[in-house]
Short mmCIF file of C-alpha atoms in Angstrom, two decimals:
data_model
loop_
_atom_site.label_atom_id
_atom_site.label_comp_id
_atom_site.label_asym_id
_atom_site.label_seq_id
_atom_site.Cartn_x
_atom_site.Cartn_y
_atom_site.Cartn_z
CA MET A 20 108.50 77.51 148.02
CA SER A 21 107.59 79.97 150.78
CA PRO A 22 104.88 82.61 150.18
CA LYS A 23 107.58 85.25 150.35
CA ASN A 24 109.52 83.72 147.43
CA LYS A 25 106.49 82.62 145.41
CA LYS A 26 106.70 83.75 141.80
CA ILE A 27 103.96 86.22 140.79
CA GLU A 28 102.30 85.02 137.59
CA ARG A 29 102.52 87.44 134.66
CA ILE A 30 99.11 88.04 133.14
CA ALA A 31 97.83 89.33 129.80
CA CYS A 32 94.26 90.68 129.80
CA TYR A 33 92.24 90.30 126.61
CA VAL A 34 88.96 92.13 126.05
CA ARG A 35 86.82 92.22 122.92
CA VAL A 36 83.43 93.55 121.97
CA SER A 37 81.60 94.16 118.73
CA SER A 38 79.62 97.39 118.60
CA GLN A 39 76.35 95.47 118.25
CA GLU A 40 77.05 93.29 121.29
CA GLN A 41 77.97 96.34 123.32
CA LYS A 42 74.56 97.83 122.64
CA LEU A 43 72.54 94.62 123.09
CA HIS A 44 74.23 93.04 126.09
CA GLY A 45 76.21 95.79 127.84
CA LEU A 46 79.50 93.94 127.30
CA SER A 47 81.47 97.16 127.10
CA LEU A 48 85.25 97.22 127.26
CA ASP A 49 85.07 99.16 130.54
CA ALA A 50 82.89 96.47 132.17
CA GLN A 51 85.31 93.74 131.05
CA ARG A 52 88.33 95.72 132.29
CA ASP A 53 86.77 96.18 135.76
CA THR A 54 85.99 92.49 136.03
CA LEU A 55 89.51 91.44 135.06
CA ARG A 56 91.17 93.98 137.39
CA ARG A 57 89.17 92.69 140.36
CA TYR A 58 90.06 89.09 139.47
CA ALA A 59 93.76 89.92 139.26
CA GLU A 60 93.71 91.73 142.62
CA GLU A 61 91.85 88.89 144.35
CA HIS A 62 94.30 86.27 143.02
CA GLY A 63 97.52 88.26 143.40
CA LEU A 64 98.26 88.40 139.67
CA ASN A 65 100.56 90.85 137.91
CA ILE A 66 98.92 92.36 134.80
CA ILE A 67 101.65 92.90 132.20
CA GLU A 68 99.61 94.14 129.25
CA TRP A 69 96.06 94.82 128.02
CA TYR A 70 94.95 93.70 124.56
CA GLU A 71 91.72 95.27 123.34
CA ASP A 72 89.81 94.52 120.13
CA GLU A 73 86.97 97.02 119.97
CA GLY A 74 84.17 96.72 117.42
CA ILE A 75 85.52 93.40 116.14
CA SER A 76 83.54 90.17 115.83
CA GLY A 77 84.78 87.00 117.48
CA ARG A 78 84.19 85.20 114.17
CA LYS A 79 86.89 87.22 112.39
CA LEU A 80 90.16 85.58 111.40
CA ILE A 81 93.14 86.07 113.72
CA ARG A 82 94.91 88.20 111.13
CA ARG A 83 91.94 90.62 111.16
CA ARG A 84 92.07 91.11 114.95
CA PRO A 85 95.01 93.50 115.61
CA ALA A 86 95.12 93.19 119.41
CA LEU A 87 94.90 89.39 119.28
CA GLN A 88 97.72 89.30 116.74
CA ARG A 89 99.89 91.50 118.96
CA MET A 90 99.10 89.29 121.95
CA LEU A 91 100.21 86.13 120.09
CA ASN A 92 103.47 87.82 119.07
CA ASP A 93 104.09 88.77 122.71
CA ALA A 94 103.30 85.18 123.75
CA LYS A 95 106.03 83.96 121.39
CA ALA A 96 108.42 86.50 122.97
CA GLY A 97 107.67 85.09 126.46
CA LYS A 98 106.16 88.33 127.77
CA PHE A 99 103.51 86.66 129.96
CA ASP A 100 102.50 83.29 131.44
CA ARG A 101 98.72 83.32 131.24
CA ILE A 102 95.85 85.11 129.41
CA ILE A 103 92.64 86.02 131.20
CA PHE A 104 89.31 87.11 129.71
CA ILE A 105 85.80 87.14 131.20
CA LYS A 106 84.12 84.50 129.02
CA LEU A 107 85.11 82.15 126.24
CA ASP A 108 82.93 83.95 123.69
CA ARG A 109 84.88 87.17 124.38
CA TYR A 110 87.99 85.27 123.26
CA PHE A 111 86.66 83.37 120.19
CA ARG A 112 83.43 82.53 118.40
CA SER A 113 85.13 80.24 115.89
CA VAL A 114 86.28 76.70 116.63
CA ALA A 115 88.87 76.65 113.84
CA GLU A 116 90.46 80.00 114.77
CA TYR A 117 90.57 79.05 118.45
CA TYR A 118 92.66 75.98 117.71
CA GLU A 119 94.99 77.95 115.45
CA CYS A 120 95.59 80.31 118.37
CA GLN A 121 95.91 77.43 120.84
CA LYS A 122 98.76 75.93 118.82
CA VAL A 123 100.80 79.07 119.37
CA LEU A 124 100.01 79.26 123.09
CA GLU A 125 100.80 75.60 123.76
CA ALA A 126 104.08 75.86 121.86
CA ASN A 127 105.06 78.76 124.14
CA LYS A 128 103.66 77.27 127.39
CA VAL A 129 101.01 79.97 127.82
CA THR A 130 97.67 79.04 129.43
CA TRP A 131 94.34 80.89 129.60
CA THR A 132 91.50 81.40 132.08
CA ALA A 133 87.91 82.56 131.61
CA THR A 134 87.29 84.38 134.89
CA GLU A 135 83.49 84.00 134.80
CA GLU A 136 83.45 80.40 133.57
CA LYS A 137 85.22 77.21 134.55
CA TYR A 138 87.13 75.02 132.10
CA ASP A 139 89.67 72.27 132.71
CA LEU A 140 92.10 71.92 129.83
CA THR A 141 94.09 69.19 131.55
CA THR A 142 91.54 66.49 130.66
CA ALA A 143 90.09 65.23 127.38
CA ASN A 144 86.58 65.84 128.77
CA GLY A 145 87.47 69.46 129.59
CA ARG A 146 88.89 70.12 126.13
CA TYR A 147 85.77 68.55 124.58
CA TRP A 148 83.56 70.89 126.62
CA VAL A 149 85.55 73.92 125.37
CA THR A 150 84.95 72.79 121.78
CA GLN A 151 81.20 72.43 122.45
CA LYS A 152 81.00 75.92 123.99
CA LEU A 153 82.86 77.43 121.03
CA ALA A 154 80.54 75.65 118.57
CA MET A 155 77.52 77.09 120.38
CA ALA A 156 79.06 80.59 120.39
CA GLU A 157 79.74 80.24 116.66
CA TYR A 158 76.10 79.26 116.07
CA GLU A 159 74.84 82.21 118.14
CA ALA A 160 77.12 84.57 116.19
CA ASP A 161 75.61 83.36 112.92
CA GLN A 162 72.10 83.94 114.29
CA THR A 163 73.12 87.40 115.46
CA GLY A 164 74.39 88.16 111.96
CA GLU A 165 70.98 87.34 110.52
CA ARG A 166 69.29 89.61 113.06
CA ILE A 167 71.72 92.40 112.24
CA ASP A 168 70.77 92.14 108.56
CA LEU A 169 67.14 92.76 109.51
CA VAL A 170 68.15 95.71 111.71
CA ASN A 171 70.20 97.18 108.86
CA GLU A 172 67.22 96.98 106.50
CA TYR A 173 65.14 98.92 109.03
CA LYS A 174 67.89 101.52 109.46
CA VAL A 175 68.10 102.13 105.71
CA ARG A 176 64.34 102.58 105.49
CA THR A 177 64.40 105.13 108.32
CA GLY A 178 67.51 106.99 107.14
CA GLN A 179 69.84 105.84 109.92
CA PRO A 180 73.57 105.20 109.31
CA LEU A 181 74.87 101.63 109.14
CA THR A 182 78.42 102.64 110.04
CA GLY A 183 80.21 105.42 111.88
CA ALA A 184 81.32 108.82 110.61
CA GLN A 185 84.71 107.50 109.48
CA SER A 186 83.04 105.24 106.88
CA GLN A 187 80.75 107.84 105.32
CA GLY A 188 83.31 109.15 102.85
CA LEU A 189 84.58 112.67 102.35
CA ALA A 190 81.22 114.31 101.66
CA PHE A 191 79.09 112.93 104.53
CA THR A 192 79.16 112.36 108.27
CA VAL A 193 76.81 111.12 111.03
CA GLY A 194 74.48 113.64 112.69
CA ARG A 195 71.27 113.48 114.70
CA ASP A 196 67.73 114.24 113.57
CA GLU A 197 66.32 117.09 115.70
CA LYS A 198 62.73 115.78 115.49
CA THR A 199 63.23 112.04 116.11
CA GLY A 200 66.51 112.15 118.03
CA LEU A 201 67.82 109.30 115.83
CA LYS A 202 71.22 109.36 114.17
CA ASN A 203 71.22 110.18 110.47
CA VAL A 204 73.60 110.82 107.59
CA ILE A 205 74.17 114.48 106.69
CA PRO A 206 76.54 116.47 104.44
CA ASP A 207 79.74 116.96 106.44
CA PRO A 208 79.83 120.60 107.65
CA GLU A 209 83.66 120.57 107.55
CA THR A 210 83.87 119.59 103.87
CA LYS A 211 80.49 120.78 102.53
CA GLU A 212 81.85 123.98 100.98
CA LEU A 213 84.77 122.16 99.32
CA ILE A 214 82.52 119.37 97.97
CA THR A 215 79.97 121.85 96.63
CA ASP A 216 82.73 123.88 94.97
CA PHE A 217 84.25 120.66 93.53
CA ILE A 218 80.90 119.54 92.03
CA ASN A 219 80.15 122.96 90.50
CA TYR A 220 83.66 123.26 89.03
CA PHE A 221 83.37 119.76 87.54
CA LEU A 222 79.97 120.50 85.95
CA VAL A 223 81.46 123.52 84.19
CA HIS A 224 84.91 122.21 83.21
CA GLN A 225 84.03 118.46 83.01
CA SER A 226 87.48 117.38 84.21
CA VAL A 227 87.98 115.41 87.42
CA LYS A 228 91.72 116.06 87.39
CA GLY A 229 91.25 119.79 86.89
CA SER A 230 88.61 119.92 89.64
CA VAL A 231 90.90 118.06 92.09
CA VAL A 232 93.78 120.47 91.46
CA TYR A 233 91.38 123.44 91.75
CA VAL A 234 89.97 122.55 95.21
CA ASN A 235 93.33 121.44 96.59
CA ASN A 236 94.89 124.73 95.60
CA LYS A 237 91.94 126.79 96.83
CA TYR A 238 91.49 125.08 100.20
CA GLY A 239 95.09 124.02 100.85
CA THR A 240 94.13 120.33 101.00
CA LYS A 241 95.78 117.16 99.63
CA HIS A 242 92.81 115.09 98.53
CA GLU A 243 93.69 112.40 95.99
CA TYR A 244 92.13 112.03 92.55
CA ALA A 245 90.51 108.66 93.38
CA GLN A 246 89.08 109.99 96.67
CA LEU A 247 87.28 112.92 95.04
CA ARG A 248 86.20 110.96 91.98
CA LYS A 249 84.49 108.48 94.30
CA VAL A 250 82.42 111.37 95.69
CA LEU A 251 80.98 111.96 92.21
CA THR A 252 79.73 108.36 91.93
CA ASP A 253 78.24 108.10 95.45
CA THR A 254 74.43 107.85 95.13
CA LYS A 255 74.07 109.63 98.48
CA LEU A 256 75.03 112.72 96.48
CA TRP A 257 71.33 112.94 95.52
CA GLY A 258 70.07 111.36 98.77
CA HIS A 259 69.74 107.73 97.56
CA TYR A 260 71.09 104.66 99.36
CA ARG A 261 70.18 100.97 98.99
CA GLY A 262 66.81 101.58 97.35
CA ASN A 263 65.76 104.49 99.59
CA ASP A 264 65.49 107.71 97.51
CA PHE A 265 65.04 109.79 100.65
CA TYR A 266 67.83 108.28 102.74
CA CYS A 267 69.65 111.56 103.41
CA LYS A 268 69.93 115.18 102.31
CA GLY A 269 72.14 115.33 99.23
CA TYR A 270 74.13 117.93 97.35
CA VAL A 271 72.32 117.75 94.01
CA ASP A 272 69.07 116.47 92.52
CA LYS A 273 68.70 113.22 90.57
CA ALA A 274 68.91 114.94 87.17
CA THR A 275 72.21 116.62 88.07
CA PHE A 276 73.60 113.37 89.44
CA ASP A 277 72.70 111.62 86.16
CA LYS A 278 74.41 114.44 84.26
CA ILE A 279 77.57 113.94 86.31
CA GLN A 280 77.56 110.19 85.52
CA ALA A 281 77.13 110.93 81.79
CA ILE A 282 80.13 113.29 81.87
CA LEU A 283 82.24 110.68 83.70
CA ASP A 284 81.27 108.02 81.15
CA SER A 285 82.17 110.29 78.24
CA ASN A 286 85.51 111.08 79.87
CA VAL A 287 86.60 107.43 80.00
CA LYS A 288 89.66 107.19 77.82
CA ARG A 289 89.46 104.28 75.46
CA PRO A 290 92.57 103.17 73.59
CA LYS A 291 92.68 104.59 70.09
CA THR A 292 95.49 102.23 69.05
CA ASN A 293 96.61 98.71 69.83
CA ARG A 294 99.84 99.87 71.43
CA VAL A 295 101.56 97.34 73.66
CA TYR A 296 103.58 98.38 76.71
CA LEU A 297 106.30 95.93 77.69
CA PHE A 298 106.50 96.66 81.43
CA THR A 299 103.00 97.66 82.60
CA GLY A 300 102.22 95.95 85.90
CA LEU A 301 105.91 95.36 86.61
CA LEU A 302 106.99 98.94 87.33
CA SER A 303 106.26 100.81 90.58
CA CYS A 304 106.98 104.43 91.42
CA PRO A 305 110.24 104.60 93.42
CA CYS A 306 108.80 107.43 95.56
CA CYS A 307 105.23 106.36 96.47
CA GLY A 308 105.14 102.70 95.37
CA ARG A 309 102.12 103.09 93.09
CA LYS A 310 102.02 101.04 89.89
CA MET A 311 103.17 103.09 86.90
CA THR A 312 101.05 103.61 83.80
CA GLY A 313 102.20 103.27 80.22
CA ILE A 314 101.81 106.36 78.01
CA SER A 315 102.86 107.10 74.44
CA SER A 316 103.16 110.00 72.03
CA ALA A 317 103.51 110.00 68.27
CA ASN A 318 105.68 112.42 66.24
CA ARG A 319 105.75 112.85 62.48
CA VAL A 320 109.32 112.71 61.26
CA ASN A 321 110.53 113.92 57.86
CA ARG A 322 113.71 112.54 56.32
CA LYS A 323 115.29 113.81 53.07
CA PRO A 324 117.86 111.26 51.85
CA ASN A 325 119.08 111.92 48.29
CA GLY A 326 116.70 114.82 47.93
CA LYS A 327 113.58 112.71 48.48
CA VAL A 328 111.23 113.37 51.39
CA TYR A 329 110.14 110.41 53.50
CA THR A 330 107.58 110.91 56.28
CA TYR A 331 106.93 108.38 59.05
CA THR A 332 105.43 108.31 62.56
CA ASN A 333 107.77 107.79 65.50
CA VAL A 334 106.02 106.49 68.65
CA ILE A 335 107.71 107.11 72.02
CA TYR A 336 106.70 104.80 74.87
CA GLN A 337 107.11 105.99 78.45
CA TYR A 338 105.82 105.32 81.99
CA ARG A 339 104.51 107.72 84.60
CA CYS A 340 103.22 107.81 88.17
CA ASN A 341 99.56 108.89 88.09
CA LYS A 342 99.69 109.97 91.72
CA ALA A 343 102.25 112.56 90.66
CA LYS A 344 100.46 113.43 87.43
CA MET A 345 96.79 113.38 88.46
CA SER A 346 96.79 114.40 92.15
CA LYS A 347 100.18 116.13 92.47
CA LEU A 348 100.76 114.14 95.68
CA CYS A 349 103.96 112.37 94.61
CA THR A 350 107.29 114.02 93.82
CA PHE A 351 108.38 111.58 91.10
CA ARG A 352 108.24 113.59 87.88
CA LYS A 353 110.38 111.36 85.70
CA TYR A 354 108.95 109.59 82.64
CA PRO A 355 111.15 106.49 82.15
CA ASN A 356 111.65 105.73 78.46
CA GLU A 357 110.62 102.17 77.52
CA ALA A 358 113.35 101.72 74.89
CA HIS A 359 116.09 102.77 77.35
CA LEU A 360 114.65 100.55 80.06
CA GLU A 361 114.41 97.57 77.70
CA LYS A 362 118.07 98.00 76.74
CA ALA A 363 119.10 98.08 80.41
CA MET A 364 117.00 94.98 81.13
CA LEU A 365 118.64 93.04 78.28
CA ASN A 366 122.14 94.08 79.29
CA ASN A 367 121.69 93.23 82.98
CA LEU A 368 119.31 90.25 82.98
CA ASN A 369 122.06 87.59 83.10
CA ARG A 370 123.75 89.27 86.08
CA PHE A 371 120.50 89.62 88.05
CA ILE A 372 119.49 86.00 87.31
CA ASN A 373 122.86 84.66 88.50
CA ASN A 374 122.53 86.69 91.72
CA HIS A 375 118.99 85.32 92.19
CA ILE A 376 120.04 81.69 91.70
CA THR A 377 122.98 82.07 94.11
CA HIS A 378 120.77 83.66 96.79
CA VAL A 379 118.11 80.94 96.58
CA LYS A 380 120.68 78.12 96.81
CA ILE A 381 122.50 79.70 99.77
CA THR A 382 119.19 80.11 101.62
CA ALA A 383 118.26 76.47 100.96
CA ASN A 384 121.61 75.22 102.27
CA THR A 385 121.14 76.88 105.67
CA ASN A 386 118.72 74.10 106.66
CA THR A 387 121.12 71.16 106.84
CA HIS A 388 119.48 69.78 110.01
CA THR A 389 116.03 69.58 108.44
CA ASP A 390 116.06 65.83 107.72
CA GLY A 391 116.93 64.92 111.31
CA VAL A 392 114.16 67.11 112.72
CA LYS A 393 111.63 65.67 110.26
CA ASN A 394 112.56 62.13 111.37
CA SER A 395 112.05 63.11 115.01
CA ILE A 396 108.66 64.61 114.20
CA ALA A 397 107.63 61.41 112.38
CA ASN A 398 108.67 59.36 115.43
CA LEU A 399 106.59 61.56 117.73
CA HIS A 400 103.54 61.16 115.47
CA SER A 401 104.02 57.37 115.58
CA GLU A 402 104.23 57.47 119.37
CA MET A 403 101.04 59.58 119.57
CA ASN A 404 99.21 57.10 117.32
CA ARG A 405 100.43 54.21 119.51
CA LEU A 406 99.19 56.04 122.65
CA ASN A 407 95.79 56.69 121.03
CA THR A 408 95.44 53.01 120.16
CA MET A 409 96.26 51.94 123.74
CA PHE A 410 93.75 54.44 125.15
CA ARG A 411 90.96 53.21 122.87
CA LYS A 412 91.66 49.64 123.94
CA GLY A 413 91.50 50.63 127.62
CA ARG A 414 95.15 49.79 128.34
CA VAL A 415 95.95 53.32 129.57
CA LYS A 416 93.99 55.28 132.17
CA GLU A 417 92.66 58.72 131.17
CA GLU A 418 94.95 60.59 133.59
CA GLU A 419 98.04 58.79 132.31
CA TYR A 420 96.89 59.26 128.69
CA ASP A 421 96.40 63.01 129.13
CA ARG A 422 99.78 63.41 130.85
CA GLU A 423 101.75 61.46 128.21
CA TYR A 424 99.88 62.96 125.24
CA GLU A 425 100.45 66.53 126.47
CA GLU A 426 104.16 65.82 126.85
CA LEU A 427 104.31 64.48 123.28
CA GLU A 428 102.43 67.55 122.06
CA ARG A 429 104.94 69.78 123.85
CA GLN A 430 107.90 68.01 122.26
CA LEU A 431 106.22 68.13 118.85
CA ALA A 432 105.59 71.87 119.12
CA GLU A 433 109.24 72.52 120.01
CA LEU A 434 110.48 70.52 117.04
CA GLN A 435 108.04 72.15 114.62
CA GLU A 436 109.11 75.58 115.82
CA SER A 437 112.79 74.72 115.32
CA LEU A 438 112.10 73.50 111.80
CA THR A 439 112.49 76.56 109.61
CA PRO A 440 110.52 75.99 106.42
CA VAL A 441 112.39 76.73 103.19
CA GLU A 442 110.27 77.42 100.17
CA GLU A 443 111.23 75.19 97.27
CA ARG A 444 112.03 77.41 94.35
CA ASP A 445 111.96 76.20 90.75
CA LEU A 446 115.05 77.69 89.11
CA SER A 447 114.92 75.59 85.97
CA ILE A 448 113.38 78.26 83.72
CA TYR A 449 116.20 80.69 84.66
CA GLU A 450 118.93 78.08 84.26
CA GLU A 451 117.53 77.10 80.84
CA LEU A 452 117.53 80.74 79.73
CA LEU A 453 121.15 81.24 80.79
CA ALA A 454 122.12 78.12 78.88
CA LYS A 455 120.96 79.72 75.61
CA ASP A 456 123.80 81.86 74.30
CA ASP A 457 121.54 83.31 71.61
CA TRP A 458 118.54 84.20 73.80
CA LYS A 459 118.93 87.92 73.07
CA GLU A 460 118.80 87.29 69.33
CA LEU A 461 115.72 85.16 69.79
CA TYR A 462 114.13 87.88 71.90
CA ASN A 463 114.81 90.59 69.31
CA ALA A 464 113.02 88.48 66.68
CA LEU A 465 109.77 88.47 68.70
CA ASN A 466 106.89 90.87 68.09
CA LYS A 467 106.05 93.30 70.88
CA GLU A 468 103.20 91.23 72.31
CA ASN A 469 105.51 88.22 72.70
CA LYS A 470 108.25 90.39 74.15
CA ARG A 471 105.79 91.53 76.80
CA ALA A 472 104.94 87.86 77.54
CA PHE A 473 108.67 87.11 77.81
CA TRP A 474 109.18 89.60 80.63
CA ARG A 475 106.14 88.36 82.54
CA LYS A 476 107.40 84.79 82.35
CA TYR A 477 110.67 85.58 84.12
CA VAL A 478 110.18 88.83 86.03
CA LYS A 479 107.95 89.54 89.05
CA ALA A 480 108.75 93.24 89.45
CA ILE A 481 111.17 95.91 88.29
CA LYS A 482 112.53 98.51 90.71
CA LEU A 483 113.69 101.93 89.53
CA ASP A 484 115.90 104.48 91.24
CA THR A 485 114.80 108.06 91.79
CA GLU A 486 116.23 109.02 88.39
CA GLY A 487 113.94 106.54 86.67
CA LYS A 488 116.73 104.10 85.78
CA LEU A 489 116.87 100.36 86.38
CA ASP A 490 117.83 99.55 89.98
CA GLU A 491 116.82 95.92 90.58
CA ILE A 492 114.97 93.00 88.97
CA ILE A 493 112.77 90.85 91.22
CA PHE A 494 112.16 87.23 90.15
CA PHE A 495 109.55 84.65 91.14
#
């Protein structure tokens, strides 16, 4: 191929740095970007995309590294041909996670290059050296973690923040001490008035819910109940953190903080009855998705049959969204009635189960070619074992071994990708239930505790419509 018609390789650039490494070794994202740009220019490469994980350790799992995850998805989509990064420890500091990533790249014919280091992945010796380097990087990361623990202890003793402003909560932020010039934790100037007002209102009225509604209305904010309640339990409220009583300037003194905790403890609602709710944990709010809470109310009812007065207590069971009730941040104001919902569940359970069984069986039948693919995979594994045996006995040269083994790995990856896994679903409990014509009668004979257990045996979740009525039943 002439230089004029030569295909320009499509490149993905990956950069990563943890905040601690950036400070200690100067491995900033900007420095890595400059190095990779120069490399691409010198080698005539076309940079397609940048993937940047900032403040993230190389020991973290792939699923906890957003940019790396996005890069692997783009590799599967064929967006680039090669990945470049400055050093192997910028890419991974975990042997196991590296090989998980490598499986994806090899299956999609994507290679990688460390611009400041030399590795040869075409030989067994080269791949062994990569593993050794990763093991050393993993060991160094563990040692760094131990050093960071010591640094953190020192920071706490001297009142310095361990994390950035975003992690300090609603009441605090990161500032700088005018005398020492060191960073410190201070009451957040933007929320200080609101937090102070919230604390004072709570001390007078002793209601978290009422205090949340009060400050949200007064300041035009939308802070949630849980967010503001957490403020009241934060020990930094009186300046204490991890054993240091003088860690930061607080909002109240120790005695007031203790008083707040005593009020919170006394406000904990403990069940006065042994009431059982059939669907707690199964119902979610149709508007915000939050789990709904069971509530009940009791009414005294008087009946006068034949001139005699009979009095009894009628308990009404309902469900509500606490995000709507406590924080006023959800629009779902319905209180689904448990008795009505139970009736709808009993009347529609057979239909929903039949639909579930049909869907699972149709999905399973879409994989008719599975057996053939599995046989081919088994044959490839046998061939790889045979090749390994010949190599150990010296009957195959290293170059020939590497070439043949890589081709087998390529074929194996293609077959595994084409094999769509189908989860085996056990439908027997549903089929057995449908076979019982009298299951409703048996259900009605159960006490409420056993009825609750019945629903949890068969049902994973219950979806409601915006009117609070049964919309869908989700099974295991």
